[in-house]
Amino acid sequence: MYDLIVRGARLGGETVDVAVAGGRIARISSRIDGTAGREIDAGGRLLSPPYIESHVHLDTTLTAGEPRWNESGTLFEGIRIWSERKGSVTREDVMERATQLLRWQAAQGVLHVRTHADVTDPELVGLQALLEVREKVRDWIDVQIVAFPQEGMISYPRGTELVEEALRLGADVVGGIPHYEHTREMGVESVKETFRLAEKYDRPVDIHCDETDDPHSRFLEVMAAEAIRTGMGERVTASHTTAFGSYDNAYAFKLMGFLAKADINFVANPLVNITLQGRYDAYPKRRGITRVKELWQNGLNVSLGYDDVMDPWYPLGTGGMLQPAHMTVHACHMTGRREVVACYEMVTTNAARTLGLEGYGVAEGGGADFVLVDAPNEWDAIRRLASVVLVVKGGEVISETRPPETRLMGEVVDFRREGREG
Ligand code: FE2
């Protein structure tokens, strides 16, 4: 007698039954005899480990239009609007909005989220709110918080102290924003400070690095050098690195070899960077995204984030992770057969590596955290921007979605499911 059996799911190219007992995956087999408290017919749908959000800002989310919409669509109008909205930020306000987005994400099969919390605020209101949210939602979604000095660590008064205070209060990861510091030298100093704090408090690093079209913004090399010096490579993440898309090829080639040695993780945020970057270009306009394809081809770990969902910098979004994966396929020329699947991995297995998750994946004896996707495989999940119809966390069904049914002249037309299977 099991707690749950999911029958007829696609996993690793095979059709299997999956039995769950005591919060763990008890068995995976082509046919499981026996009964369960609940049986679910997967109908040939993909059984996947949960989606992972590698980079989002829960403290600014769901404020789009408050007090006004960003009509120019630029980063700088976004910053102006946020400074107007900031006055009405309270702990309750942040908690309510952050929890709402986490609910949207869990409902869409996202069970791990890394959020940045702006700590350039002497009261640390957003950080305190997100620490409280992290504990309140613990049973259904896992949240990691980055102590992120939005207005600079060295340039902002007591910036480094505020980051350190956030770590003492329980932030999981040390952040930074070197390209925003007043000078190149201050940027270099901030990267070194981030690593110093990471070593002192034994925390991973996740830096907003070179999020600009300026080809002279070269803090990624400083991060890589620090990762090599400290041996922290796999616990280090370079987020955005959009300037990498603007470096000349001679420098990019040298850098790529150096990055492979550093063994750091990369997070691209294609939805936001394709819209925020390139704003100062005449035609041809740059795409403003890091070299996802080349990083992937060189064996570096790349995962994806939303960055913003309905805030002054990006008015759209649902929190579903197939949207950034779908955008990556397009904006980063990842349309090859294997490349599309690689983009799926960027919101699942690669992201697990970025977040340093242990025991992630669907395997006998492992934790029963998985989702059923309304598609037969990963490739098709991206093509269809498929819904997640079932979310299982710790062996419990926490979310169910009824797939839509469309009738044309009285007959079911299943354009969501018909098509070429790969
Ligand atoms: Fe960000």
Coordinates of C-alpha atoms and ligand atoms in Angstrom, one line a residue:
M1 CA 0.0 0.0 0.0
Y2 CA 1.5 3.3 -1.2
D3 CA 0.4 6.8 -0.5
L4 CA 0.3 7.7 -4.2
I5 CA 0.9 6.0 -7.5
V6 CA 1.3 8.1 -10.7
R7 CA 0.7 5.7 -13.6
G8 CA 1.8 5.9 -17.2
A9 CA 4.2 8.9 -17.0
R10 CA 7.1 9.6 -19.4
L11 CA 10.4 9.7 -17.6
G12 CA 13.8 9.4 -19.3
G13 CA 12.2 8.3 -22.6
E14 CA 10.2 5.5 -21.0
T15 CA 6.7 5.1 -19.7
V16 CA 6.7 4.3 -16.0
D17 CA 4.6 4.1 -12.9
V18 CA 5.9 6.0 -9.9
A19 CA 4.9 5.0 -6.3
V20 CA 5.3 7.3 -3.4
A21 CA 5.4 6.4 0.3
G22 CA 6.3 8.4 3.4
G23 CA 7.3 11.4 1.3
R24 CA 9.8 9.5 -0.7
I25 CA 9.8 7.8 -4.1
A26 CA 9.4 4.2 -3.2
R27 CA 9.5 2.7 -6.7
I28 CA 9.8 3.5 -10.3
S29 CA 8.9 0.7 -12.7
S30 CA 7.2 -0.1 -16.0
R31 CA 4.3 -1.6 -14.0
I32 CA 3.7 -1.3 -10.2
D33 CA 1.2 -3.7 -8.7
G34 CA -0.4 -2.8 -5.5
T35 CA -2.7 0.0 -4.4
A36 CA -2.4 3.5 -3.1
G37 CA -4.4 6.1 -1.2
R38 CA -4.6 7.9 -4.5
E39 CA -3.8 6.8 -8.1
I40 CA -3.3 9.3 -10.9
D41 CA -3.3 8.5 -14.6
A42 CA -0.5 10.6 -16.1
G43 CA -1.8 9.8 -19.6
G44 CA 1.7 9.8 -21.1
R45 CA 2.7 13.2 -19.7
L46 CA 6.2 14.1 -18.8
L47 CA 7.2 13.5 -15.2
S48 CA 9.9 16.1 -14.3
P49 CA 11.7 17.2 -11.3
P50 CA 10.3 20.6 -10.2
Y51 CA 11.2 23.8 -11.9
I52 CA 13.7 26.2 -10.3
E53 CA 13.8 29.9 -10.3
S54 CA 17.4 30.9 -10.2
H55 CA 17.0 34.7 -10.0
V56 CA 14.1 36.9 -9.0
H57 CA 13.5 40.1 -7.0
L58 CA 10.6 39.2 -4.7
D59 CA 10.8 42.6 -2.9
T60 CA 9.8 44.6 -6.0
T61 CA 7.5 42.1 -7.6
L62 CA 3.8 42.9 -8.4
T63 CA 4.2 46.6 -8.2
A64 CA 3.9 47.4 -11.9
G65 CA 1.8 50.6 -12.4
E66 CA 2.5 51.9 -8.9
P67 CA 2.5 54.8 -8.8
R68 CA 2.8 54.8 -12.6
W69 CA 3.8 52.6 -15.5
N70 CA 7.2 52.6 -17.1
E71 CA 6.4 54.1 -20.5
S72 CA 9.9 54.4 -21.8
G73 CA 10.7 50.8 -20.8
T74 CA 14.2 51.8 -19.7
L75 CA 16.2 50.7 -16.7
F76 CA 16.5 54.4 -15.5
E77 CA 12.8 55.2 -15.7
G78 CA 12.3 51.9 -13.7
I79 CA 14.8 53.1 -11.0
R80 CA 12.9 56.5 -10.8
I81 CA 9.5 54.8 -10.5
W82 CA 10.9 52.4 -7.8
S83 CA 12.3 55.3 -5.8
E84 CA 8.7 56.8 -5.8
R85 CA 7.2 53.5 -4.8
K86 CA 9.9 52.8 -2.2
G87 CA 8.3 55.3 0.2
S88 CA 5.3 53.1 0.7
V89 CA 7.2 49.8 1.2
T90 CA 6.4 48.1 4.5
R91 CA 7.1 44.7 5.8
E92 CA 3.5 43.6 5.2
D93 CA 3.5 45.0 1.7
V94 CA 6.6 43.0 0.7
M95 CA 5.4 39.9 2.5
E96 CA 2.0 40.0 0.7
R97 CA 3.4 40.5 -2.8
A98 CA 6.3 38.0 -2.4
T99 CA 4.0 35.3 -1.1
Q100 CA 1.5 36.0 -3.9
L101 CA 4.3 35.4 -6.5
L102 CA 5.5 32.3 -4.7
R103 CA 2.0 30.9 -4.8
W104 CA 1.9 31.5 -8.6
Q105 CA 5.2 29.8 -8.9
A106 CA 4.4 26.8 -6.8
A107 CA 1.1 26.4 -8.7
Q108 CA 3.3 26.2 -11.9
G109 CA 5.7 23.6 -10.5
V110 CA 8.4 25.9 -9.2
L111 CA 9.5 24.5 -5.8
H112 CA 12.9 26.3 -5.4
V113 CA 13.4 30.0 -5.7
R114 CA 16.6 32.2 -5.2
T115 CA 15.5 35.8 -4.6
H116 CA 17.6 38.9 -4.2
A117 CA 16.7 41.3 -1.4
D118 CA 17.9 44.9 -1.6
V119 CA 19.9 45.6 1.6
T120 CA 20.8 49.2 0.7
D121 CA 18.2 50.3 3.3
P122 CA 19.3 51.1 6.8
E123 CA 16.1 49.5 8.2
L124 CA 16.5 46.4 6.0
V125 CA 12.7 46.3 5.6
G126 CA 12.6 44.1 2.5
L127 CA 15.2 41.7 3.8
Q128 CA 13.3 41.3 7.1
A129 CA 10.1 40.7 5.3
L130 CA 11.6 38.1 3.0
L131 CA 13.3 36.3 5.9
E132 CA 9.8 36.0 7.4
V133 CA 8.3 34.8 4.2
R134 CA 11.0 32.2 3.7
E135 CA 10.0 30.6 7.1
K136 CA 6.2 30.9 6.5
V137 CA 6.3 29.1 3.1
R138 CA 8.9 26.5 4.0
D139 CA 6.4 23.6 3.8
W140 CA 5.6 24.2 0.2
I141 CA 8.4 26.1 -1.4
D142 CA 12.1 26.5 -0.7
V143 CA 13.4 30.1 -0.8
Q144 CA 17.1 31.2 -0.8
I145 CA 17.8 34.9 -0.1
V146 CA 20.7 36.9 -1.5
A147 CA 21.9 39.9 0.5
F148 CA 21.9 42.3 -2.5
P149 CA 23.3 45.8 -2.3
Q150 CA 21.2 47.4 -5.1
E151 CA 22.8 50.8 -4.8
G152 CA 26.3 49.5 -4.3
M153 CA 28.4 48.0 -1.5
I154 CA 31.2 50.5 -1.5
S155 CA 29.4 53.5 -3.0
Y156 CA 26.3 53.3 -0.6
P157 CA 26.8 54.6 2.9
R158 CA 27.7 51.6 5.2
G159 CA 26.9 49.3 2.2
T160 CA 29.3 46.5 3.2
E161 CA 28.1 46.7 6.8
L162 CA 24.5 46.3 5.7
V163 CA 25.3 43.2 3.6
E164 CA 27.1 41.8 6.6
E165 CA 24.2 42.6 8.9
A166 CA 21.9 40.8 6.4
L167 CA 24.1 37.7 6.6
R168 CA 24.0 37.8 10.4
L169 CA 20.2 38.0 10.2
G170 CA 20.1 34.9 8.1
A171 CA 20.5 35.7 4.4
D172 CA 21.7 32.6 2.6
V173 CA 23.9 34.1 -0.1
V174 CA 26.3 37.1 -0.5
G175 CA 25.5 39.5 -3.4
G176 CA 27.1 42.4 -5.1
I177 CA 26.7 44.9 -8.0
P178 CA 30.3 45.9 -9.1
H179 CA 29.3 47.6 -12.4
Y180 CA 27.0 50.0 -10.4
E181 CA 29.8 51.2 -8.0
H182 CA 31.1 54.7 -8.7
T183 CA 34.4 53.7 -10.2
R184 CA 36.1 50.6 -11.7
E185 CA 38.3 50.4 -8.6
M186 CA 35.3 50.5 -6.2
G187 CA 33.8 47.7 -8.3
V188 CA 36.9 45.5 -8.0
E189 CA 36.9 46.2 -4.2
S190 CA 33.2 45.3 -4.0
V191 CA 33.8 41.9 -5.6
K192 CA 36.7 41.2 -3.2
E193 CA 34.5 42.3 -0.2
T194 CA 31.8 39.9 -1.4
F195 CA 34.2 37.0 -1.4
R196 CA 35.7 38.0 1.9
L197 CA 32.2 37.9 3.5
A198 CA 31.4 34.6 1.8
E199 CA 34.5 33.0 3.3
K200 CA 33.8 34.6 6.7
Y201 CA 30.2 33.4 6.9
D202 CA 30.6 30.3 4.8
R203 CA 28.0 31.3 2.2
P204 CA 27.7 31.1 -1.6
V205 CA 28.2 34.1 -3.8
D206 CA 25.7 35.5 -6.4
I207 CA 26.7 38.8 -7.9
H208 CA 24.8 41.0 -10.4
C209 CA 27.8 41.2 -12.7
D210 CA 28.2 43.5 -15.7
E211 CA 24.5 44.1 -16.3
T212 CA 25.2 46.7 -18.9
D213 CA 25.9 47.0 -22.7
D214 CA 29.2 48.7 -21.8
P215 CA 31.9 46.4 -23.3
H216 CA 34.4 47.9 -20.8
S217 CA 32.5 46.5 -17.9
R218 CA 34.8 43.6 -17.0
F219 CA 34.1 42.5 -13.5
L220 CA 33.4 38.9 -14.5
E221 CA 37.2 38.4 -14.8
V222 CA 37.6 39.6 -11.3
M223 CA 34.9 37.2 -10.1
A224 CA 36.6 34.3 -11.9
A225 CA 40.0 35.2 -10.4
E226 CA 38.5 35.4 -6.9
A227 CA 36.7 32.0 -7.5
I228 CA 40.0 30.5 -8.4
R229 CA 41.9 32.1 -5.5
T230 CA 39.3 30.9 -2.9
G231 CA 38.5 27.5 -4.6
M232 CA 34.8 28.5 -4.2
G233 CA 34.0 28.0 -7.9
E234 CA 30.9 25.8 -7.8
R235 CA 29.4 28.0 -5.0
V236 CA 29.8 31.1 -7.1
T237 CA 27.3 32.5 -9.5
A238 CA 27.6 35.4 -12.0
S239 CA 24.1 36.8 -12.7
H240 CA 23.3 38.7 -15.9
T241 CA 26.8 39.2 -17.3
T242 CA 25.1 41.0 -20.3
A243 CA 28.3 42.9 -21.2
F244 CA 29.7 39.5 -22.2
G245 CA 27.4 39.9 -25.2
S246 CA 29.2 43.1 -26.2
Y247 CA 32.8 42.1 -25.6
D248 CA 35.0 41.8 -28.7
N249 CA 35.7 38.2 -29.7
A250 CA 39.4 38.3 -28.9
Y251 CA 38.7 39.2 -25.3
A252 CA 35.7 36.9 -25.0
F253 CA 37.8 33.9 -26.3
K254 CA 40.5 34.6 -23.6
L255 CA 37.8 35.0 -21.0
M256 CA 36.0 31.8 -21.9
G257 CA 39.2 29.7 -21.2
F258 CA 39.7 31.4 -17.9
L259 CA 36.0 30.8 -16.9
A260 CA 36.2 27.1 -17.6
K261 CA 39.0 27.0 -15.0
A262 CA 37.0 29.0 -12.5
D263 CA 34.1 26.6 -12.8
I264 CA 31.5 29.2 -11.7
N265 CA 27.7 29.2 -12.5
F266 CA 25.9 31.6 -14.8
V267 CA 22.4 32.9 -14.6
A268 CA 20.8 34.6 -17.6
N269 CA 17.6 36.6 -17.4
P270 CA 16.6 36.7 -21.0
L271 CA 13.1 38.1 -20.6
V272 CA 14.3 41.2 -18.8
N273 CA 17.6 41.7 -20.5
I274 CA 16.3 41.5 -24.0
T275 CA 13.9 44.3 -23.1
L276 CA 16.1 46.5 -20.8
Q277 CA 19.4 46.3 -22.7
G278 CA 20.2 47.7 -26.2
R279 CA 18.2 50.8 -25.4
Y280 CA 21.0 53.2 -26.4
D281 CA 21.6 51.4 -29.7
A282 CA 20.7 52.6 -33.1
Y283 CA 20.2 49.7 -35.6
P284 CA 21.6 47.1 -35.5
K285 CA 20.5 46.7 -31.9
R286 CA 22.2 44.3 -29.6
R287 CA 20.2 41.5 -27.8
G288 CA 21.7 42.4 -24.4
I289 CA 22.0 38.8 -23.2
T290 CA 25.1 37.0 -22.1
R291 CA 26.7 34.3 -24.4
V292 CA 24.4 31.5 -23.2
K293 CA 25.1 29.3 -26.2
E294 CA 28.8 29.6 -26.1
L295 CA 28.9 29.1 -22.3
W296 CA 26.8 26.0 -22.7
Q297 CA 29.0 24.7 -25.5
N298 CA 32.1 25.2 -23.3
G299 CA 30.5 23.1 -20.6
L300 CA 29.8 25.9 -18.1
N301 CA 26.7 25.7 -16.0
V302 CA 24.0 28.1 -17.1
S303 CA 20.6 28.5 -15.5
L304 CA 17.8 31.0 -16.0
G305 CA 15.8 33.4 -14.0
Y306 CA 12.8 35.7 -14.5
D307 CA 14.5 38.6 -12.7
D308 CA 11.4 40.7 -12.5
V309 CA 7.7 39.8 -12.6
M310 CA 5.3 42.8 -13.0
D311 CA 7.5 45.5 -11.5
P312 CA 8.9 48.9 -12.7
W313 CA 11.5 47.0 -14.9
Y314 CA 9.3 44.4 -16.5
P315 CA 5.5 44.8 -16.7
L316 CA 4.7 41.2 -17.8
G317 CA 5.3 37.7 -16.4
T318 CA 3.5 34.9 -14.6
G319 CA 6.5 33.2 -12.8
G320 CA 6.2 30.1 -15.0
M321 CA 9.8 29.0 -15.8
L322 CA 9.1 27.8 -19.4
Q323 CA 8.8 31.5 -20.4
P324 CA 12.4 32.3 -19.8
A325 CA 13.4 28.9 -21.3
H326 CA 11.3 29.7 -24.4
M327 CA 12.9 33.2 -24.7
T328 CA 16.4 31.7 -24.4
V329 CA 15.6 29.3 -27.3
H330 CA 14.8 32.4 -29.5
A331 CA 17.1 35.1 -28.3
C332 CA 20.2 32.9 -27.9
H333 CA 19.8 30.9 -31.1
M334 CA 19.2 27.7 -29.2
T335 CA 16.8 26.1 -31.7
G336 CA 18.9 22.9 -32.4
R337 CA 17.2 19.7 -31.3
R338 CA 19.6 19.2 -28.4
E339 CA 19.7 22.9 -27.7
V340 CA 16.0 23.2 -26.9
V341 CA 16.3 20.4 -24.4
A342 CA 19.3 22.2 -22.9
C343 CA 17.1 25.2 -22.2
Y344 CA 14.7 23.0 -20.3
E345 CA 17.7 21.8 -18.2
M346 CA 18.5 25.5 -17.5
V347 CA 15.3 25.7 -15.4
T348 CA 15.7 22.3 -13.8
T349 CA 19.0 20.3 -13.3
N350 CA 21.4 23.2 -14.1
A351 CA 19.5 25.5 -11.8
A352 CA 19.8 22.8 -9.0
R353 CA 23.6 23.1 -9.4
T354 CA 23.5 26.9 -9.2
L355 CA 21.4 26.8 -6.0
G356 CA 23.6 24.0 -4.6
L357 CA 20.6 21.7 -4.0
E358 CA 21.2 18.3 -2.7
G359 CA 19.1 15.3 -3.7
Y360 CA 17.4 17.0 -6.6
G361 CA 15.9 14.8 -9.2
V362 CA 13.4 11.9 -9.7
A363 CA 15.0 8.7 -8.4
E364 CA 14.0 5.7 -6.2
G365 CA 14.7 6.5 -2.6
G366 CA 14.8 10.2 -3.2
G367 CA 12.4 12.9 -2.0
A368 CA 8.9 12.8 -3.8
D369 CA 9.1 16.3 -5.3
F370 CA 8.0 16.3 -8.9
V371 CA 5.6 17.7 -11.5
L372 CA 3.6 16.4 -14.4
V373 CA 3.9 18.5 -17.5
D374 CA 1.2 18.6 -20.2
A375 CA 3.6 17.4 -22.9
P376 CA 5.3 14.1 -23.7
N377 CA 8.9 15.3 -23.4
E378 CA 11.1 18.3 -22.5
W379 CA 11.4 19.5 -26.1
D380 CA 7.6 19.7 -26.5
A381 CA 7.1 21.2 -23.1
I382 CA 9.0 24.3 -24.4
R383 CA 7.3 24.3 -27.8
R384 CA 3.9 24.3 -26.1
L385 CA 4.8 26.4 -23.1
A386 CA 3.0 23.5 -21.5
S387 CA 1.1 23.8 -18.3
V388 CA 2.0 21.8 -15.2
V389 CA -1.0 19.7 -14.3
L390 CA 0.2 18.2 -11.0
V391 CA 2.7 19.3 -8.4
V392 CA 3.9 16.9 -5.8
K393 CA 6.0 18.2 -2.8
G394 CA 7.2 15.8 -0.1
G395 CA 4.8 13.2 -1.4
E396 CA 1.7 15.4 -1.1
V397 CA -0.2 16.7 -4.1
I398 CA -0.1 20.5 -3.6
S399 CA -1.4 21.8 -6.9
E400 CA -3.6 20.4 -9.7
T401 CA -4.5 22.1 -13.0
R402 CA -7.2 20.9 -15.4
P403 CA -5.8 21.1 -18.9
P404 CA -8.0 23.2 -21.3
E405 CA -10.1 21.5 -24.0
T406 CA -10.9 23.3 -27.2
R407 CA -13.7 22.3 -29.7
L408 CA -13.8 23.4 -33.3
M409 CA -17.2 22.9 -35.0
G410 CA -18.0 20.4 -32.3
E411 CA -14.8 18.4 -32.5
V412 CA -11.9 18.4 -30.1
V413 CA -8.9 20.1 -31.6
D414 CA -5.9 19.3 -29.4
F415 CA -3.4 21.8 -30.9
R416 CA -1.7 21.8 -27.5
R417 CA -0.9 18.1 -27.7
E418 CA -0.9 17.2 -31.4
G419 CA 2.2 17.6 -33.3
R420 CA 5.5 15.9 -33.8
E421 CA 6.8 13.9 -30.8
G422 CA 10.5 13.9 -30.4
Ligands
FE2_1 FE 18.5 41.0 -11.0

